[in-house]
């Protein structure tokens, strides 16, 4: 788009409130300043792409900052650019800023435009991958286990997409009672990162959501770069709710697959991995019950057999064997006991007889029977010496058959040599 010749009046000096510039002069000066920039190479994402009258009109958005410019591709240049350019592509373009004086608008006139080199994209993606890996966001230790039977599943996908239908249909076929909370989001284009990030935060904050599935039905490498955006990936890594990535691209895995707690190859696979099959689970329960019943029956039969074996043993078949087997032994013990007692009594009787004989032999009575007598003084002491019984001393004499009294009328000592 070019402007025709302009005829601005010559104005000397800077503009003031008394001598303001006409709009034409201001526009001419702006155009002059902008024209001095010349052509520059820029990089961005095509967020708007439309044709009219053989020309293409669109917008380029900065890959990181919130900045957008309009561009125009004239029909004469269109043949020089790739035919497969479209909205959502990342491109580099040779542009020249063009200020339209009549409308007061700024647009970029495109002279060349091409896809960003795949090598450049892969290099940036690999640098980000290494950074996130170094931070531990890919570690298996931080991945959360999925619930066995989620009550409510959060689903992030495009509105009326095949991915949504695949997940819902397969999940409900496997477990009809499962519930879904669907958060629709753009899955490509300039709004995709913001939409998916916001949906992740919303579902993660919902206490009823047990697991979140991010689903998209595949796509080319550049369209899937949305799911390698650093902001989106870090948001997913920070979620407390387990996340399943079902982007469906086997050749080039987006970074969301790396931080997700589970990666599914397709949305259908995600439904099968998250929701158990009710028929399979019922069959598994039946098999488990059958195995338990079989084991219990086997154990009971084993114990019955063991009891029967125990009952047939002699020890439990009858009690008389205890007496019979010990009767002879008991008789021997009784006889032996009688013999031992008799022997002990005999020995004791003999001993008593011996002791009695000894006792009788040493008894004072035996001495008295031989004619001896025991003389006792009045005090009861035995008389042992004539000196102890002077004349007139009364004595008590004990003989073999009794006692009698006497008085000493004379004492006569026996010579010591005659004893």
Short mmCIF file of C-alpha atoms in Angstrom, two decimals:
data_model
loop_
_atom_site.label_atom_id
_atom_site.label_comp_id
_atom_site.label_asym_id
_atom_site.label_seq_id
_atom_site.Cartn_x
_atom_site.Cartn_y
_atom_site.Cartn_z
CA UNK A 1 0.00 0.00 0.00
CA UNK A 2 1.57 3.30 -1.06
CA UNK A 3 0.48 6.88 -0.68
CA UNK A 4 0.32 9.36 -3.52
CA UNK A 5 2.29 12.63 -3.49
CA UNK A 6 1.57 14.89 -0.59
CA UNK A 7 1.71 18.69 -0.68
CA UNK A 8 2.22 19.95 2.85
CA UNK A 9 2.73 23.65 3.42
CA UNK A 10 6.14 24.66 4.54
CA UNK A 11 6.14 25.46 8.23
CA UNK A 12 9.07 27.13 9.88
CA UNK A 13 9.83 26.46 13.56
CA UNK A 14 8.39 23.98 16.03
CA UNK A 15 4.64 23.75 16.52
CA UNK A 16 3.07 25.81 19.30
CA UNK A 17 -0.43 26.46 20.48
CA UNK A 18 -0.48 29.55 18.26
CA UNK A 19 1.23 27.90 15.28
CA UNK A 20 0.17 24.25 15.32
CA UNK A 21 1.07 21.78 12.62
CA UNK A 22 -1.58 20.61 10.22
CA UNK A 23 -2.32 16.87 10.42
CA UNK A 24 -0.80 16.48 6.97
CA UNK A 25 2.57 17.78 8.16
CA UNK A 26 2.52 15.47 11.22
CA UNK A 27 1.57 12.49 9.06
CA UNK A 28 4.28 13.34 6.53
CA UNK A 29 6.93 13.58 9.25
CA UNK A 30 5.78 10.26 10.81
CA UNK A 31 5.95 8.63 7.40
CA UNK A 32 9.40 10.06 6.81
CA UNK A 33 10.70 8.75 10.13
CA UNK A 34 9.22 5.30 9.53
CA UNK A 35 10.52 5.12 5.96
CA UNK A 36 14.05 5.63 7.30
CA UNK A 37 13.81 2.23 9.05
CA UNK A 38 13.86 0.41 5.74
CA UNK A 39 13.36 -3.36 5.57
CA UNK A 40 13.95 -5.64 8.57
CA UNK A 41 13.67 -9.36 9.27
CA UNK A 42 11.19 -10.20 12.02
CA UNK A 43 9.98 -13.43 13.65
CA UNK A 44 6.53 -14.15 14.99
CA UNK A 45 3.41 -16.31 14.87
CA UNK A 46 0.67 -15.79 12.32
CA UNK A 47 -2.49 -15.12 14.32
CA UNK A 48 -4.64 -13.87 11.44
CA UNK A 49 -4.54 -14.84 7.79
CA UNK A 50 -7.05 -13.83 5.14
CA UNK A 51 -7.13 -13.02 1.44
CA UNK A 52 -8.93 -10.31 -0.46
CA UNK A 53 -8.52 -9.16 -4.06
CA UNK A 54 -5.45 -11.31 -4.58
CA UNK A 55 -3.73 -9.80 -1.57
CA UNK A 56 -3.23 -11.32 1.91
CA UNK A 57 -3.91 -9.42 5.11
CA UNK A 58 -2.95 -10.74 8.52
CA UNK A 59 -1.27 -10.21 11.86
CA UNK A 60 2.00 -11.33 13.40
CA UNK A 61 2.31 -11.85 17.15
CA UNK A 62 5.50 -11.87 19.18
CA UNK A 63 6.40 -15.34 20.43
CA UNK A 64 6.75 -14.19 24.04
CA UNK A 65 5.71 -10.58 24.53
CA UNK A 66 2.17 -9.27 24.13
CA UNK A 67 2.85 -7.41 20.89
CA UNK A 68 1.11 -7.69 17.49
CA UNK A 69 1.53 -5.94 14.13
CA UNK A 70 -0.54 -6.04 10.95
CA UNK A 71 1.01 -7.08 7.64
CA UNK A 72 0.09 -7.01 3.98
CA UNK A 73 1.29 -9.33 1.23
CA UNK A 74 0.58 -7.86 -2.19
CA UNK A 75 -0.43 -10.13 -4.99
CA UNK A 76 2.89 -9.55 -6.75
CA UNK A 77 4.76 -10.97 -3.74
CA UNK A 78 2.39 -13.81 -2.92
CA UNK A 79 3.88 -16.09 -5.56
CA UNK A 80 7.26 -15.86 -3.79
CA UNK A 81 6.08 -17.22 -0.43
CA UNK A 82 5.20 -20.85 0.48
CA UNK A 83 1.69 -21.98 -0.33
CA UNK A 84 1.23 -23.83 2.99
CA UNK A 85 1.51 -20.79 5.25
CA UNK A 86 -1.50 -20.48 7.56
CA UNK A 87 -2.71 -19.23 10.90
CA UNK A 88 -0.70 -20.61 13.82
CA UNK A 89 2.57 -20.97 11.86
CA UNK A 90 5.80 -19.49 13.16
CA UNK A 91 7.53 -17.53 10.46
CA UNK A 92 10.33 -15.12 9.68
CA UNK A 93 9.51 -12.30 7.28
CA UNK A 94 11.29 -9.47 5.52
CA UNK A 95 9.06 -6.46 6.10
CA UNK A 96 9.09 -2.73 5.56
CA UNK A 97 7.04 -0.53 7.87
CA UNK A 98 4.56 1.47 5.84
CA UNK A 99 2.59 4.34 7.32
CA UNK A 100 -0.63 5.12 5.45
CA UNK A 101 -1.01 8.89 5.69
CA UNK A 102 -4.63 8.99 4.55
CA UNK A 103 -5.86 6.45 7.12
CA UNK A 104 -3.27 7.09 9.83
CA UNK A 105 -2.44 3.40 10.14
CA UNK A 106 0.78 1.47 10.27
CA UNK A 107 1.20 -1.85 8.49
CA UNK A 108 4.12 -4.07 7.51
CA UNK A 109 4.60 -4.64 3.82
CA UNK A 110 5.94 -8.18 3.37
CA UNK A 111 8.59 -8.86 0.74
CA UNK A 112 9.53 -12.39 1.89
CA UNK A 113 8.04 -14.87 4.37
CA UNK A 114 9.05 -18.40 5.26
CA UNK A 115 8.61 -20.95 7.99
CA UNK A 116 10.96 -20.73 10.94
CA UNK A 117 13.64 -23.31 10.37
CA UNK A 118 12.81 -26.63 12.04
CA UNK A 119 16.34 -26.78 13.37
CA UNK A 120 15.87 -23.48 15.21
CA UNK A 121 12.63 -24.67 16.79
CA UNK A 122 14.13 -27.97 17.81
CA UNK A 123 17.14 -26.23 19.30
CA UNK A 124 14.95 -23.94 21.42
CA UNK A 125 12.79 -26.87 22.44
CA UNK A 126 15.82 -28.93 23.42
CA UNK A 127 17.27 -26.09 25.52
CA UNK A 128 13.97 -25.79 27.38
CA UNK A 129 13.83 -29.58 27.76
CA UNK A 130 17.29 -29.65 29.34
CA UNK A 131 16.39 -26.79 31.69
CA UNK A 132 13.22 -28.49 32.91
CA UNK A 133 15.00 -31.83 33.27
CA UNK A 134 17.72 -30.20 35.36
CA UNK A 135 15.02 -28.79 37.64
CA UNK A 136 13.68 -32.31 38.19
CA UNK A 137 10.31 -31.76 36.52
CA UNK A 138 10.69 -34.95 34.48
CA UNK A 139 11.73 -37.19 37.42
CA UNK A 140 9.68 -40.33 37.89
CA UNK A 141 9.75 -39.80 41.67
CA UNK A 142 7.52 -36.73 41.41
CA UNK A 143 4.86 -38.38 39.27
CA UNK A 144 1.61 -39.01 41.13
CA UNK A 145 -0.27 -42.32 40.83
CA UNK A 146 -3.68 -42.24 39.15
CA UNK A 147 -6.71 -43.22 41.23
CA UNK A 148 -7.99 -46.73 40.55
CA UNK A 149 -11.55 -45.52 39.95
CA UNK A 150 -11.87 -41.72 39.55
CA UNK A 151 -15.23 -40.32 40.57
CA UNK A 152 -14.87 -37.20 38.41
CA UNK A 153 -12.48 -36.69 35.47
CA UNK A 154 -11.43 -33.26 34.25
CA UNK A 155 -11.07 -33.02 30.46
CA UNK A 156 -9.32 -30.20 28.62
CA UNK A 157 -9.92 -30.29 24.86
CA UNK A 158 -11.27 -28.33 21.92
CA UNK A 159 -15.00 -27.77 21.67
CA UNK A 160 -16.80 -30.43 19.59
CA UNK A 161 -13.48 -32.11 18.85
CA UNK A 162 -12.98 -35.75 17.95
CA UNK A 163 -10.68 -36.05 20.96
CA UNK A 164 -13.54 -35.10 23.29
CA UNK A 165 -15.88 -37.63 21.68
CA UNK A 166 -13.27 -40.40 21.84
CA UNK A 167 -12.53 -39.84 25.53
CA UNK A 168 -16.17 -39.56 26.62
CA UNK A 169 -17.38 -42.49 24.55
CA UNK A 170 -14.64 -44.92 25.54
CA UNK A 171 -14.69 -43.94 29.21
CA UNK A 172 -18.45 -44.33 29.49
CA UNK A 173 -18.36 -47.65 27.66
CA UNK A 174 -15.86 -48.93 30.21
CA UNK A 175 -17.54 -47.46 33.31
CA UNK A 176 -20.97 -45.89 32.69
CA UNK A 177 -21.12 -44.18 36.10
CA UNK A 178 -18.00 -42.08 35.55
CA UNK A 179 -18.48 -38.29 35.54
CA UNK A 180 -16.67 -35.65 33.48
CA UNK A 181 -16.00 -31.99 33.97
CA UNK A 182 -15.04 -30.62 30.54
CA UNK A 183 -13.09 -27.38 30.16
CA UNK A 184 -13.04 -26.26 26.52
CA UNK A 185 -9.91 -24.51 25.30
CA UNK A 186 -8.24 -23.60 22.05
CA UNK A 187 -5.65 -26.27 21.30
CA UNK A 188 -3.76 -24.32 18.64
CA UNK A 189 -3.19 -20.71 17.75
CA UNK A 190 -2.32 -17.68 19.82
CA UNK A 191 -5.03 -18.31 22.43
CA UNK A 192 -4.13 -21.94 23.07
CA UNK A 193 -1.46 -21.46 25.74
CA UNK A 194 -3.61 -19.10 27.80
CA UNK A 195 -6.74 -21.23 27.45
CA UNK A 196 -5.10 -24.53 28.36
CA UNK A 197 -3.18 -22.95 31.25
CA UNK A 198 -6.34 -21.38 32.67
CA UNK A 199 -8.24 -24.67 32.28
CA UNK A 200 -5.49 -26.55 34.14
CA UNK A 201 -5.63 -24.11 37.05
CA UNK A 202 -9.42 -24.24 37.17
CA UNK A 203 -9.68 -28.03 37.20
CA UNK A 204 -6.77 -28.44 39.62
CA UNK A 205 -8.55 -26.14 42.07
CA UNK A 206 -11.76 -28.19 41.85
CA UNK A 207 -11.77 -30.63 44.82
CA UNK A 208 -14.12 -33.05 43.05
CA UNK A 209 -11.79 -33.64 40.08
CA UNK A 210 -9.61 -36.71 40.69
CA UNK A 211 -7.58 -36.69 37.46
CA UNK A 212 -7.15 -34.31 34.49
CA UNK A 213 -6.84 -35.39 30.84
CA UNK A 214 -5.41 -32.95 28.28
CA UNK A 215 -6.52 -34.30 24.91
CA UNK A 216 -5.92 -33.33 21.30
CA UNK A 217 -6.21 -35.51 18.23
CA UNK A 218 -2.65 -35.17 16.98
CA UNK A 219 -1.46 -32.56 14.50
CA UNK A 220 1.72 -31.41 12.84
CA UNK A 221 4.82 -30.52 14.80
CA UNK A 222 4.34 -26.75 14.76
CA UNK A 223 0.72 -26.93 15.89
CA UNK A 224 1.75 -29.09 18.82
CA UNK A 225 4.36 -26.58 20.00
CA UNK A 226 1.60 -25.07 22.13
CA UNK A 227 2.00 -28.05 24.48
CA UNK A 228 5.72 -27.36 24.82
CA UNK A 229 5.19 -23.77 26.00
CA UNK A 230 7.19 -23.15 29.18
CA UNK A 231 4.33 -21.40 31.00
CA UNK A 232 1.90 -24.24 30.25
CA UNK A 233 4.41 -26.95 31.14
CA UNK A 234 5.33 -25.34 34.47
CA UNK A 235 1.64 -24.93 35.32
CA UNK A 236 1.07 -28.62 34.66
CA UNK A 237 4.08 -29.58 36.80
CA UNK A 238 2.72 -27.50 39.70
CA UNK A 239 -0.73 -29.15 39.67
CA UNK A 240 -1.68 -31.29 42.67
CA UNK A 241 -4.15 -33.33 40.61
CA UNK A 242 -2.66 -36.16 38.49
CA UNK A 243 -2.44 -35.18 34.80
CA UNK A 244 -2.70 -37.42 31.74
CA UNK A 245 -1.28 -36.05 28.49
CA UNK A 246 -3.15 -37.37 25.44
CA UNK A 247 -1.79 -35.21 22.64
CA UNK A 248 -1.54 -38.13 20.25
CA UNK A 249 1.77 -37.47 18.50
CA UNK A 250 4.26 -40.31 18.53
CA UNK A 251 7.05 -38.81 16.43
CA UNK A 252 7.67 -35.59 18.41
CA UNK A 253 6.60 -35.67 22.03
CA UNK A 254 5.68 -32.25 23.44
CA UNK A 255 7.11 -31.31 26.83
CA UNK A 256 3.69 -31.73 28.43
CA UNK A 257 4.16 -35.49 27.92
CA UNK A 258 7.33 -35.34 30.01
CA UNK A 259 5.87 -33.57 33.06
CA UNK A 260 2.49 -35.33 32.97
CA UNK A 261 1.98 -38.14 35.47
CA UNK A 262 0.94 -40.43 32.61
CA UNK A 263 1.37 -40.19 28.85
CA UNK A 264 -1.30 -41.73 26.63
CA UNK A 265 -0.66 -42.31 22.94
CA UNK A 266 -4.17 -41.17 21.92
CA UNK A 267 -7.31 -39.78 23.58
CA UNK A 268 -8.83 -43.26 23.30
CA UNK A 269 -5.81 -44.72 25.07
CA UNK A 270 -6.17 -42.08 27.79
CA UNK A 271 -9.76 -43.14 28.48
CA UNK A 272 -8.66 -46.78 28.73
CA UNK A 273 -5.74 -45.96 31.02
CA UNK A 274 -7.74 -43.74 33.38
CA UNK A 275 -11.05 -45.64 33.62
CA UNK A 276 -11.10 -49.38 34.41
CA UNK A 277 -13.36 -51.64 32.35
CA UNK A 278 -16.38 -52.63 34.45
CA UNK A 279 -16.72 -55.96 32.61
CA UNK A 280 -13.05 -56.78 33.15
CA UNK A 281 -13.23 -55.80 36.80
CA UNK A 282 -16.34 -57.90 37.39
CA UNK A 283 -14.66 -60.85 35.67
CA UNK A 284 -11.57 -60.30 37.82
CA UNK A 285 -13.72 -60.23 40.96
CA UNK A 286 -15.44 -63.45 39.93
CA UNK A 287 -12.08 -65.09 39.26
CA UNK A 288 -10.77 -63.95 42.63
CA UNK A 289 -13.87 -65.24 44.41
CA UNK A 290 -13.55 -68.57 42.60
CA UNK A 291 -9.87 -68.86 43.57
CA UNK A 292 -10.66 -67.98 47.19
CA UNK A 293 -13.51 -70.52 47.28
CA UNK A 294 -11.27 -73.19 45.81
CA UNK A 295 -8.51 -72.49 48.33
CA UNK A 296 -10.91 -72.52 51.27
CA UNK A 297 -12.50 -75.78 50.09
CA UNK A 298 -9.06 -77.33 49.65
CA UNK A 299 -8.00 -76.26 53.15
CA UNK A 300 -11.23 -77.56 54.72
CA UNK A 301 -10.84 -80.92 52.94
CA UNK A 302 -7.24 -81.14 54.11
CA UNK A 303 -8.29 -80.55 57.70
CA UNK A 304 -11.11 -83.11 57.42
CA UNK A 305 -8.62 -85.71 56.15
CA UNK A 306 -6.24 -84.86 58.94
CA UNK A 307 -8.96 -85.26 61.58
CA UNK A 308 -9.93 -88.63 60.12
CA UNK A 309 -6.32 -89.77 60.28
CA UNK A 310 -6.05 -88.66 63.87
CA UNK A 311 -9.27 -90.41 64.85
CA UNK A 312 -8.05 -93.74 63.41
CA UNK A 313 -4.89 -93.73 65.50
CA UNK A 314 -4.89 -96.12 68.51
CA UNK A 315 -4.39 -93.26 70.91
CA UNK A 316 -7.79 -91.82 69.99
CA UNK A 317 -9.59 -95.02 68.87
CA UNK A 318 -10.05 -96.25 72.51
CA UNK A 319 -8.92 -95.47 76.05
CA UNK A 320 -8.47 -99.04 77.40
CA UNK A 321 -5.10 -99.35 75.69
CA UNK A 322 -3.68 -96.94 78.22
CA UNK A 323 -4.58 -99.31 81.10
CA UNK A 324 -3.75 -102.49 79.18
CA UNK A 325 -0.35 -101.28 78.09
CA UNK A 326 0.53 -100.24 81.65
CA UNK A 327 -1.14 -103.05 83.63
CA UNK A 328 1.84 -105.44 83.68
CA UNK A 329 4.20 -102.62 84.42
CA UNK A 330 1.94 -101.46 87.24
CA UNK A 331 1.76 -105.03 88.65
CA UNK A 332 5.54 -105.24 88.64
CA UNK A 333 5.80 -101.93 90.39
CA UNK A 334 3.21 -103.04 93.01
CA UNK A 335 5.00 -106.35 93.65
CA UNK A 336 8.33 -104.65 93.83
CA UNK A 337 6.90 -102.08 96.18
CA UNK A 338 5.54 -104.85 98.47
CA UNK A 339 8.89 -106.61 98.52
CA UNK A 340 10.73 -103.43 99.34
CA UNK A 341 8.33 -102.59 102.17
CA UNK A 342 8.58 -106.11 103.66
CA UNK A 343 12.35 -105.99 103.46
CA UNK A 344 12.42 -102.60 105.08
CA UNK A 345 10.12 -103.78 107.90
CA UNK A 346 12.22 -106.88 108.50
CA UNK A 347 15.41 -104.89 108.63
CA UNK A 348 13.86 -102.41 111.00
CA UNK A 349 12.55 -105.19 113.27
CA UNK A 350 16.00 -106.74 113.46
CA UNK A 351 17.51 -103.40 114.27
CA UNK A 352 14.98 -102.79 116.97
CA UNK A 353 15.72 -106.20 118.50
CA UNK A 354 19.46 -105.44 118.47
CA UNK A 355 18.96 -102.03 120.03
CA UNK A 356 16.60 -103.47 122.64
CA UNK A 357 19.17 -106.10 123.59
CA UNK A 358 21.85 -103.45 123.88
CA UNK A 359 19.58 -101.24 125.88
CA UNK A 360 18.64 -104.04 128.23
CA UNK A 361 22.27 -105.00 128.66
CA UNK A 362 23.13 -101.47 129.73
CA UNK A 363 19.97 -100.95 131.75
CA UNK A 364 20.28 -100.22 135.55
CA UNK A 365 17.52 -102.78 136.11
CA UNK A 366 19.71 -105.52 134.69
CA UNK A 367 22.43 -104.46 137.15
CA UNK A 368 19.95 -104.56 140.02
CA UNK A 369 18.82 -108.01 138.91
CA UNK A 370 22.37 -109.22 139.39
CA UNK A 371 22.19 -108.28 143.13
CA UNK A 372 23.41 -104.76 143.14
CA UNK A 373 21.62 -101.89 144.90
CA UNK A 374 21.62 -98.15 144.44
CA UNK A 375 22.08 -96.04 147.57
CA UNK A 376 20.76 -92.47 147.53
CA UNK A 377 21.40 -89.72 149.98
CA UNK A 378 18.52 -87.76 151.46
CA UNK A 379 18.90 -85.18 148.73
CA UNK A 380 18.39 -87.82 146.02
CA UNK A 381 22.00 -87.93 144.93
CA UNK A 382 23.59 -91.32 144.45
CA UNK A 383 25.97 -92.38 147.15
CA UNK A 384 29.38 -92.77 145.62
CA UNK A 385 31.76 -92.63 148.63
CA UNK A 386 31.72 -93.64 152.25
CA UNK A 387 32.83 -90.17 153.00
CA UNK A 388 29.48 -88.85 151.81
CA UNK A 389 27.57 -91.00 154.36
CA UNK A 390 28.84 -90.56 157.87
CA UNK A 391 27.35 -92.54 160.71
CA UNK A 392 23.66 -91.94 161.17
CA UNK A 393 23.03 -90.85 157.61
CA UNK A 394 19.66 -92.13 156.34
CA UNK A 395 19.87 -93.84 152.98
CA UNK A 396 17.31 -94.93 150.37
CA UNK A 397 18.27 -98.26 148.85
CA UNK A 398 16.91 -99.36 145.50
CA UNK A 399 17.04 -103.11 144.81
CA UNK A 400 15.71 -105.24 141.93
CA UNK A 401 12.19 -105.54 143.22
CA UNK A 402 11.73 -102.33 145.22
CA UNK A 403 13.12 -99.78 147.67
CA UNK A 404 13.96 -99.73 151.34
CA UNK A 405 15.46 -97.33 153.90
CA UNK A 406 18.49 -97.77 156.07
CA UNK A 407 20.69 -95.78 158.47
CA UNK A 408 24.47 -95.85 158.44
CA UNK A 409 25.74 -97.11 161.73
CA UNK A 410 29.29 -97.67 160.65
CA UNK A 411 31.56 -96.84 157.71
CA UNK A 412 34.49 -98.79 156.54
CA UNK A 413 36.57 -97.66 153.61
CA UNK A 414 38.00 -100.17 151.20
CA UNK A 415 41.74 -100.01 150.63
CA UNK A 416 42.61 -98.52 147.25
CA UNK A 417 44.70 -101.48 146.22
CA UNK A 418 41.85 -103.96 146.65
CA UNK A 419 39.45 -102.43 144.16
#
